PDB file of C-alpha atoms and ligand atoms in Angstrom:
ATOM      1  CA  MET N  12      -4.146  87.018  20.080  1.00 98.00           C
ATOM      2  CA  GLN N  13      -5.000  83.138  18.551  1.00 98.00           C
ATOM      3  CA  MET N  14      -2.777  80.741  16.919  1.00 98.00           C
ATOM      4  CA  ILE N  15      -5.252  78.410  14.805  1.00 98.00           C
ATOM      5  CA  PHE N  16      -3.854  75.154  13.712  1.00 98.00           C
ATOM      6  CA  ALA N  17      -5.840  73.835  11.140  1.00 98.00           C
ATOM      7  CA  VAL N  18      -4.875  70.282   9.517  1.00 98.00           C
ATOM      8  CA  VAL N  19      -6.591  70.403   5.752  1.00 98.00           C
ATOM      9  CA  GLN N  20      -6.264  68.017   2.652  1.00 97.00           C
ATOM     10  CA  ASP N  21      -4.369  69.202   0.311  1.00 96.00           C
ATOM     11  CA  LYS N  22      -7.052  69.454  -2.002  1.00 96.00           C
ATOM     12  CA  ASP N  23      -8.752  72.153  -0.199  1.00 98.00           C
ATOM     13  CA  VAL N  24      -5.183  74.392   0.226  1.00 98.00           C
ATOM     14  CA  ALA N  25      -5.421  76.638  -2.980  1.00 98.00           C
ATOM     15  CA  ARG N  26      -9.140  77.460  -2.012  1.00 98.00           C
ATOM     16  CA  LEU N  27      -8.566  78.408   1.705  1.00 98.00           C
ATOM     17  CA  SER N  28      -5.059  80.173   0.891  1.00 98.00           C
ATOM     18  CA  ASP N  29      -6.585  82.180  -1.932  1.00 98.00           C
ATOM     19  CA  ARG N  30      -9.359  83.072   0.557  1.00 98.00           C
ATOM     20  CA  LEU N  31      -6.884  84.098   3.431  1.00 98.00           C
ATOM     21  CA  ILE N  32      -4.793  85.925   0.863  1.00 98.00           C
ATOM     22  CA  LYS N  33      -8.098  87.627  -0.082  1.00 98.00           C
ATOM     23  CA  ALA N  34      -9.030  88.305   3.743  1.00 98.00           C
ATOM     24  CA  GLY N  35      -5.450  90.011   4.439  1.00 98.00           C
ATOM     25  CA  ILE N  36      -4.942  87.246   7.145  1.00 98.00           C
ATOM     26  CA  ARG N  37      -1.368  86.252   7.183  1.00 98.00           C
ATOM     27  CA  ALA N  38      -0.774  82.311   7.444  1.00 98.00           C
ATOM     28  CA  THR N  39       2.476  79.974   7.432  1.00 98.00           C
ATOM     29  CA  LYS N  40       1.220  76.102   5.826  1.00 98.00           C
ATOM     30  CA  LEU N  41       3.639  73.083   6.420  1.00 98.00           C
ATOM     31  CA  ALA N  42       3.512  69.850   5.176  1.00 98.00           C
ATOM     32  CA  SER N  43       2.136  67.389   7.349  1.00 98.00           C
ATOM     33  CA  THR N  44       1.361  63.895   7.008  1.00 97.00           C
ATOM     34  CA  GLY N  45      -2.095  62.374   8.690  1.00 94.00           C
ATOM     35  CA  GLY N  46      -0.925  59.628  11.530  1.00 93.00           C
ATOM     36  CA  PHE N  47      -3.611  56.965  10.654  1.00 90.00           C
ATOM     37  CA  LEU N  48      -3.384  57.009   6.858  1.00 90.00           C
ATOM     38  CA  ARG N  49       0.006  58.005   6.609  1.00 90.00           C
ATOM     39  CA  ALA N  50      -1.015  60.428   3.616  1.00 92.00           C
ATOM     40  CA  GLY N  51       0.070  63.884   2.821  1.00 95.00           C
ATOM     41  CA  ASN N  52      -2.073  66.552   4.047  1.00 97.00           C
ATOM     42  CA  THR N  53      -1.118  70.198   5.166  1.00 98.00           C
ATOM     43  CA  THR N  54      -1.584  71.917   8.564  1.00 98.00           C
ATOM     44  CA  TYR N  55      -2.042  75.776   8.599  1.00 98.00           C
ATOM     45  CA  MET N  56      -0.875  78.153  11.773  1.00 98.00           C
ATOM     46  CA  ILE N  57      -2.569  81.440  11.483  1.00 98.00           C
ATOM     47  CA  GLY N  58      -2.090  83.874  14.329  1.00 98.00           C
ATOM     48  CA  VAL N  59      -5.336  85.987  14.664  1.00 98.00           C
ATOM     49  CA  GLU N  60      -6.229  88.597  16.875  1.00 98.00           C
ATOM     50  CA  ASP N  61      -8.966  87.255  19.081  1.00 98.00           C
ATOM     51  CA  SER N  62     -11.916  89.248  16.983  1.00 98.00           C
ATOM     52  CA  ARG N  63     -11.189  87.569  13.945  1.00 98.00           C
ATOM     53  CA  VAL N  64     -11.087  83.948  15.005  1.00 98.00           C
ATOM     54  CA  ASP N  65     -14.550  83.239  14.000  1.00 98.00           C
ATOM     55  CA  GLU N  66     -13.731  84.826  10.617  1.00 98.00           C
ATOM     56  CA  VAL N  67     -10.725  82.497   9.935  1.00 98.00           C
ATOM     57  CA  LEU N  68     -12.864  79.617  11.269  1.00 98.00           C
ATOM     58  CA  ALA N  69     -15.638  80.423   8.519  1.00 98.00           C
ATOM     59  CA  HIS N  70     -12.750  80.417   6.081  1.00 98.00           C
ATOM     60  CA  ILE N  71     -11.826  77.152   6.747  1.00 98.00           C
ATOM     61  CA  LYS N  72     -15.335  76.199   6.805  1.00 98.00           C
ATOM     62  CA  GLN N  73     -16.526  77.430   3.530  1.00 98.00           C
ATOM     63  CA  SER N  74     -13.405  75.966   2.066  1.00 98.00           C
ATOM     64  CA  CYS N  75     -12.833  72.301   3.054  1.00 98.00           C
ATOM     65  CA  ARG N  76     -15.140  69.328   2.475  1.00 96.00           C
ATOM     66  CA  ALA N  77     -15.079  65.885   3.913  1.00 97.00           C
ATOM     67  CA  ARG N  78     -14.221  63.420   1.648  1.00 96.00           C
ATOM     68  CA  GLU N  79     -14.261  59.365   1.531  1.00 95.00           C
ATOM     69  CA  GLN N  80     -11.135  57.704   1.264  1.00 89.00           C
ATOM     70  CA  LEU N  81     -10.466  53.803   1.059  1.00 88.00           C
ATOM     71  CA  VAL N  82      -8.035  52.774   3.228  1.00 84.00           C
ATOM     72  CA  THR N  83      -6.380  48.634   2.862  1.00 81.00           C
ATOM     73  CA  PRO N  84      -5.616  47.315   6.307  1.00 71.00           C
ATOM     74  CA  LEU N  85      -3.361  44.269   5.653  1.00 65.00           C
ATOM     75  CA  THR N  86      -4.941  41.596   8.236  1.00 64.00           C
ATOM     76  CA  PRO N  87      -3.455  38.051   9.398  1.00 62.00           C
ATOM     77  CA  LEU N  88      -4.793  35.059   7.932  1.00 61.00           C
ATOM     78  CA  GLY N  89      -5.333  32.872  10.449  1.00 63.00           C
ATOM     79  CA  ASN N  90      -2.400  31.959  12.326  1.00 64.00           C
ATOM     80  CA  GLN N  91       0.243  31.929   9.812  1.00 63.00           C
ATOM     81  CA  VAL N  92       2.126  35.284  10.098  1.00 60.00           C
ATOM     82  CA  GLU N  93       3.011  35.434   6.392  1.00 62.00           C
ATOM     83  CA  SER N  94      -0.593  35.226   5.281  1.00 68.00           C
ATOM     84  CA  PHE N  95      -2.592  38.421   4.963  1.00 68.00           C
ATOM     85  CA  VAL N  96      -6.389  39.134   3.696  1.00 68.00           C
ATOM     86  CA  SER N  97      -6.706  43.546   2.802  1.00 75.00           C
ATOM     87  CA  TYR N  98      -9.853  44.495   3.099  1.00 79.00           C
ATOM     88  CA  PRO N  99     -10.828  48.051   1.893  1.00 86.00           C
ATOM     89  CA  VAL N 100     -12.619  50.217   4.603  1.00 86.00           C
ATOM     90  CA  SER N 101     -14.185  53.321   3.824  1.00 91.00           C
ATOM     91  CA  VAL N 102     -12.947  56.113   6.272  1.00 92.00           C
ATOM     92  CA  GLN N 103     -14.093  59.717   6.162  1.00 94.00           C
ATOM     93  CA  VAL N 104     -11.732  62.531   5.887  1.00 95.00           C
ATOM     94  CA  GLY N 105     -11.796  66.425   7.080  1.00 89.00           C
ATOM     95  CA  GLY N 106     -13.012  68.549   6.300  1.00 94.00           C
ATOM     96  CA  ALA N 107     -10.461  69.913   8.351  1.00 98.00           C
ATOM     97  CA  THR N 108      -9.094  69.382  12.329  1.00 98.00           C
ATOM     98  CA  VAL N 109      -8.563  73.080  13.789  1.00 98.00           C
ATOM     99  CA  PHE N 110      -7.087  73.579  17.316  1.00 98.00           C
ATOM    100  CA  VAL N 111      -7.535  77.115  18.709  1.00 98.00           C
ATOM    101  CA  ILE N 112      -4.506  77.909  21.081  1.00 98.00           C
ATOM    102  CA  ARG N 113      -4.375  81.537  23.098  1.00 98.00           C
ATOM    103  CA  VAL N 114      -1.042  83.276  22.524  1.00 98.00           C
ATOM    104  CA  ASP N 115       0.690  84.436  25.792  1.00 98.00           C
ATOM    105  CA  ARG N 116       3.232  86.745  23.556  1.00 98.00           C
ATOM    106  CA  PHE N 117       3.729  87.642  20.126  1.00 97.00           C
ATOM    107  CA  GLU N 118       7.022  89.535  19.047  1.00 97.00           C
ATOM    108  CA  GLN N 119       8.621  90.073  15.338  1.00 96.00           C
ATOM    109  CA  PHE N 120      11.451  91.345  15.477  1.00 97.00           C
TER     110      PHE N 120
HETATM  111  P1  2BA Q  29      -5.237  60.954   9.684  1.00 62.48           P
HETATM  112  O1  2BA Q  29      -4.533  60.374  11.251  1.00 62.48           O
HETATM  113  O2  2BA Q  29      -4.272  60.444   8.696  1.00 62.48           O
HETATM  114  O3  2BA Q  29      -6.573  60.674   9.631  1.00 62.48           O
HETATM  115  C1  2BA Q  29      -7.303  60.128   8.385  1.00 62.48           C
HETATM  116  C2  2BA Q  29      -8.687  59.877   8.487  1.00 62.48           C
HETATM  117  O4  2BA Q  29      -9.077  58.397   9.429  1.00 62.48           O
HETATM  118  C3  2BA Q  29      -9.750  60.366   9.877  1.00 62.48           C
HETATM  119  O5  2BA Q  29     -10.154  61.772   9.034  1.00 62.48           O
HETATM  120  C4  2BA Q  29     -10.540  59.706  10.342  1.00 62.48           C
HETATM  121  O6  2BA Q  29     -11.653  60.025   9.814  1.00 62.48           O
HETATM  122  C5  2BA Q  29      -9.868  58.246  10.061  1.00 62.48           C
HETATM  123  N1  2BA Q  29      -9.558  57.639  11.599  1.00 62.48           N
HETATM  124  C6  2BA Q  29      -7.738  58.497  11.941  1.00 62.48           C
HETATM  125  N2  2BA Q  29      -7.928  57.827  13.402  1.00 62.48           N
HETATM  126  C7  2BA Q  29      -8.411  56.923  13.263  1.00 62.48           C
HETATM  127  C8  2BA Q  29      -8.194  55.356  14.054  1.00 62.48           C
HETATM  128  N3  2BA Q  29      -7.511  55.520  15.023  1.00 62.48           N
HETATM  129  N4  2BA Q  29      -9.414  54.808  14.494  1.00 62.48           N
HETATM  130  C9  2BA Q  29     -10.114  54.529  12.659  1.00 62.48           C
HETATM  131  N5  2BA Q  29     -10.017  55.651  11.900  1.00 62.48           N
HETATM  132  C10 2BA Q  29      -9.396  56.973  12.365  1.00 62.48           C
HETATM  133  P2  2BA Q  29     -10.081  63.039  10.309  1.00 62.48           P
HETATM  134  O7  2BA Q  29     -10.288  62.779  11.561  1.00 62.48           O
HETATM  135  O8  2BA Q  29     -10.886  64.478   9.294  1.00 62.48           O
HETATM  136  O9  2BA Q  29      -8.215  63.759  10.480  1.00 62.48           O
HETATM  137  C11 2BA Q  29      -7.930  64.159   9.071  1.00 62.48           C
HETATM  138  C12 2BA Q  29      -6.388  64.505   9.624  1.00 62.48           C
HETATM  139  O10 2BA Q  29      -6.535  65.503  11.069  1.00 62.48           O
HETATM  140  C13 2BA Q  29      -5.661  63.142   9.947  1.00 62.48           C
HETATM  141  O11 2BA Q  29      -5.206  62.781   9.269  1.00 62.48           O
HETATM  142  C14 2BA Q  29      -4.965  64.193  11.210  1.00 62.48           C
HETATM  143  O12 2BA Q  29      -3.539  64.385  10.391  1.00 62.48           O
HETATM  144  C15 2BA Q  29      -5.454  65.096  11.631  1.00 62.48           C
HETATM  145  N6  2BA Q  29      -5.666  65.159  12.748  1.00 62.48           N
HETATM  146  C16 2BA Q  29      -7.052  64.567  13.059  1.00 62.48           C
HETATM  147  N7  2BA Q  29      -7.019  64.275  14.534  1.00 62.48           N
HETATM  148  C17 2BA Q  29      -6.275  65.181  15.117  1.00 62.48           C
HETATM  149  C18 2BA Q  29      -5.662  65.323  16.364  1.00 62.48           C
HETATM  150  N8  2BA Q  29      -6.773  64.683  17.342  1.00 62.48           N
HETATM  151  N9  2BA Q  29      -4.826  65.602  16.621  1.00 62.48           N
HETATM  152  C19 2BA Q  29      -3.766  65.823  15.838  1.00 62.48           C
HETATM  153  N10 2BA Q  29      -4.078  65.728  14.421  1.00 62.48           N
HETATM  154  C20 2BA Q  29      -5.557  64.840  13.939  1.00 62.48           C
END
């Protein structure tokens, strides 16, 4: 068995959840926050047999898309700590960030 952790954008959640349910793939959704943008995203925990890993990855790939997001970091102006100037910077977020981890043991009681 493998555990797939997939960090996806909230906008892709409905599409991905629909696909997983239709395919009979069990998943747990966790509300998460990106460390960089500090914006909400969603992390799926999906435990599957080895033979279904590629199928799950295909569902994720087909459900999640990359989007540009504007970030406005505050940059100090000169040597005055109180003065800041902001430059909007565009970053590309997603489609999905996926980790596949081997599960040594799985039990349900
Ligand atoms: P965030 O950490 O909020 O990152 C959002 C996007 O900002 C990233 O998109 C990337 O394009 C950019 N970014 C992140 N860290 C950066 C940095 N130090 N400098 C410049 N740009 C940076 P993605 O790479 O598609 O990541 C989307 C979300 O997936 C991340 O949200 C985070 O929640 C998760 N993620 C990405 N890589 C991860 C990792 N190695 N471990 C755990 N979670 C990860």
